[in-house]
CSV table of C-alpha atoms in Angstrom, one decimal:
chain,number,residue,atom,x,y,z
A,1,UNK,CA,63.6,228.7,-1.2
A,2,UNK,CA,60.1,228.4,0.4
A,3,UNK,CA,58.6,226.4,3.0
A,4,UNK,CA,56.8,223.5,1.4
A,5,UNK,CA,54.1,221.2,2.7
A,6,UNK,CA,56.1,217.8,2.7
A,7,UNK,CA,53.2,215.5,2.9
A,8,UNK,CA,51.4,217.4,0.0
A,9,UNK,CA,54.7,217.0,-2.1
A,10,UNK,CA,55.1,213.4,-1.5
A,11,UNK,CA,51.3,212.8,-2.3
A,12,UNK,CA,51.8,214.5,-5.7
A,13,UNK,CA,54.6,212.2,-6.6
A,14,UNK,CA,52.8,209.2,-5.4
A,15,UNK,CA,49.6,210.2,-7.3
A,16,UNK,CA,51.5,210.4,-10.5
A,17,UNK,CA,53.1,207.0,-9.9
A,18,UNK,CA,50.0,205.4,-8.7
A,19,UNK,CA,49.6,203.0,-11.7
A,20,UNK,CA,52.9,201.5,-10.9
A,21,UNK,CA,52.0,200.8,-7.4
A,22,UNK,CA,48.9,199.1,-8.6
A,23,UNK,CA,50.7,197.1,-11.4
A,24,UNK,CA,53.2,195.7,-8.9
A,25,UNK,CA,50.7,195.3,-6.2
A,26,UNK,CA,53.0,197.2,-3.7
A,27,UNK,CA,51.7,198.5,-0.3
A,28,UNK,CA,52.3,202.3,0.6
A,29,UNK,CA,52.5,203.5,4.1
A,30,UNK,CA,53.1,207.6,4.6
A,31,UNK,CA,53.7,208.9,8.0
A,32,UNK,CA,54.2,212.6,7.5
A,33,UNK,CA,52.4,215.2,9.6
A,34,UNK,CA,49.7,217.1,7.8
A,35,UNK,CA,51.2,220.5,9.0
A,36,UNK,CA,54.8,219.8,8.4
A,37,UNK,CA,56.8,222.1,6.1
A,38,UNK,CA,60.4,222.0,5.1
A,39,UNK,CA,62.5,224.9,3.8
A,40,UNK,CA,63.5,223.8,0.1
A,41,UNK,CA,62.9,224.3,-3.5
A,42,UNK,CA,59.6,222.8,-4.9
A,43,UNK,CA,60.7,221.8,-8.4
A,44,UNK,CA,64.0,220.2,-7.4
A,45,UNK,CA,62.9,218.6,-4.3
A,46,UNK,CA,59.9,217.1,-6.4
A,47,UNK,CA,62.3,215.9,-8.9
A,48,UNK,CA,64.5,214.2,-6.1
A,49,UNK,CA,61.3,212.5,-4.5
A,50,UNK,CA,60.3,211.2,-8.0
A,51,UNK,CA,63.7,209.6,-8.7
A,52,UNK,CA,63.9,207.9,-5.3
A,53,UNK,CA,60.3,206.7,-5.3
A,54,UNK,CA,60.5,205.6,-9.0
A,55,UNK,CA,63.7,203.5,-7.9
A,56,UNK,CA,62.0,202.1,-5.0
A,57,UNK,CA,59.0,201.0,-7.0
A,58,UNK,CA,61.5,199.5,-9.9
A,59,UNK,CA,63.5,197.6,-7.6
A,60,UNK,CA,60.6,196.2,-5.3
A,61,UNK,CA,58.6,193.3,-6.4
A,62,UNK,CA,57.1,192.1,-3.2
A,63,UNK,CA,56.0,194.2,0.0
A,64,UNK,CA,56.1,197.9,-0.7
A,65,UNK,CA,57.3,201.3,0.3
A,66,UNK,CA,57.1,203.3,3.7
A,67,UNK,CA,57.7,207.0,3.6
A,68,UNK,CA,58.1,208.5,7.2
A,69,UNK,CA,59.1,211.9,8.6
A,70,UNK,CA,61.2,211.5,11.9
A,71,UNK,CA,63.1,214.1,13.9
A,72,UNK,CA,64.5,216.2,10.9
A,73,UNK,CA,64.4,213.8,8.1
A,74,UNK,CA,62.3,212.0,5.6
A,75,UNK,CA,63.2,208.4,5.0
A,76,UNK,CA,61.9,206.4,2.0
A,77,UNK,CA,62.3,202.8,2.8
A,78,UNK,CA,61.5,199.7,0.4
A,79,UNK,CA,61.4,196.1,0.6
A,80,UNK,CA,63.4,195.7,-2.7
A,81,UNK,CA,66.3,193.9,-3.9
A,82,UNK,CA,68.8,196.2,-2.1
A,83,UNK,CA,72.0,197.6,-3.3
A,84,UNK,CA,75.1,195.6,-2.7
A,85,UNK,CA,77.4,196.8,0.1
A,86,UNK,CA,80.5,197.2,-2.5
A,87,UNK,CA,78.0,199.5,-4.7
A,88,UNK,CA,76.8,201.9,-2.0
A,89,UNK,CA,79.8,204.2,-2.0
A,90,UNK,CA,79.6,204.5,-5.9
A,91,UNK,CA,75.6,204.3,-6.6
A,92,UNK,CA,75.6,208.2,-7.0
A,93,UNK,CA,78.7,208.4,-9.4
A,94,UNK,CA,77.9,209.4,-12.9
A,95,UNK,CA,76.7,206.4,-15.0
A,96,UNK,CA,77.2,203.9,-12.3
A,97,UNK,CA,74.6,201.3,-12.3
A,98,UNK,CA,75.7,198.7,-9.7
A,99,UNK,CA,76.6,195.1,-10.0
A,100,UNK,CA,73.4,193.5,-9.4
A,101,UNK,CA,71.1,196.0,-11.4
A,102,UNK,CA,68.6,193.7,-13.4
A,103,UNK,CA,67.2,196.6,-15.5
A,104,UNK,CA,68.9,196.9,-18.7
A,105,UNK,CA,67.0,200.3,-19.1
A,106,UNK,CA,69.0,201.8,-16.1
A,107,UNK,CA,71.1,204.7,-17.1
A,108,UNK,CA,73.0,205.5,-13.9
A,109,UNK,CA,71.9,209.0,-13.9
A,110,UNK,CA,69.0,209.0,-11.4
A,111,UNK,CA,71.0,208.9,-8.2
A,112,UNK,CA,73.8,211.1,-9.7
A,113,UNK,CA,71.3,213.9,-10.3
A,114,UNK,CA,69.7,213.3,-6.9
A,115,UNK,CA,73.1,213.6,-5.1
A,116,UNK,CA,73.9,216.8,-7.1
A,117,UNK,CA,70.6,218.4,-6.5
A,118,UNK,CA,70.6,217.5,-2.8
A,119,UNK,CA,74.2,219.0,-2.5
A,120,UNK,CA,73.0,222.2,-4.1
A,121,UNK,CA,70.1,222.5,-1.9
A,122,UNK,CA,72.2,221.9,1.2
A,123,UNK,CA,70.3,218.8,2.2
A,124,UNK,CA,72.4,216.1,3.4
A,125,UNK,CA,71.4,212.3,2.8
A,126,UNK,CA,72.4,208.9,3.2
A,127,UNK,CA,71.6,205.6,1.6
A,128,UNK,CA,71.4,202.4,3.6
A,129,UNK,CA,70.9,199.1,2.1
A,130,UNK,CA,70.9,195.4,2.5
A,131,UNK,CA,69.1,192.2,1.1
A,132,UNK,CA,65.9,193.4,2.8
A,133,UNK,CA,65.7,196.6,0.9
A,134,UNK,CA,66.9,200.3,0.6
A,135,UNK,CA,66.4,203.1,3.0
A,136,UNK,CA,67.0,206.6,1.5
A,137,UNK,CA,67.1,209.4,4.0
A,138,UNK,CA,67.1,213.3,3.4
A,139,UNK,CA,67.8,215.6,6.3
A,140,UNK,CA,66.3,219.1,6.4
A,141,UNK,CA,68.1,221.8,8.3
A,142,UNK,CA,65.0,223.9,8.6
A,143,UNK,CA,61.4,222.9,9.1
A,144,UNK,CA,58.4,223.7,11.0
A,145,UNK,CA,55.0,222.3,12.2
A,146,UNK,CA,52.3,224.9,11.4
A,147,UNK,CA,49.1,224.6,13.1
């Protein structure tokens, strides 16, 4: 584990997915302090952020995505179709796709891998969702503001 600049990591992921934002005409708002560092693993945290942000893009057709750091967590919030209440408890199960998943290409592996990686990194998380979108929250036990 190393201290990683969270904003730099998020911006790397966004830059790699910028064409998808442009194609779908989605807005993006990022509110993470420039000097914020979190204790984690670069490769695995980057993979997690890629999966969550890609899901947000895939399931959002209008509006956009907001990425904020508050207190001790990052939240990735979209204005997409949301996850049905009955699917929330199973959405991280191996191969589970959810009832209202319109994407035939979905494998049900992304959030399964995200859950396993976050568990192994020791980062707690939660997923909140309704018809107005989904909010994915990752908690960091160790972080610092370097100035």
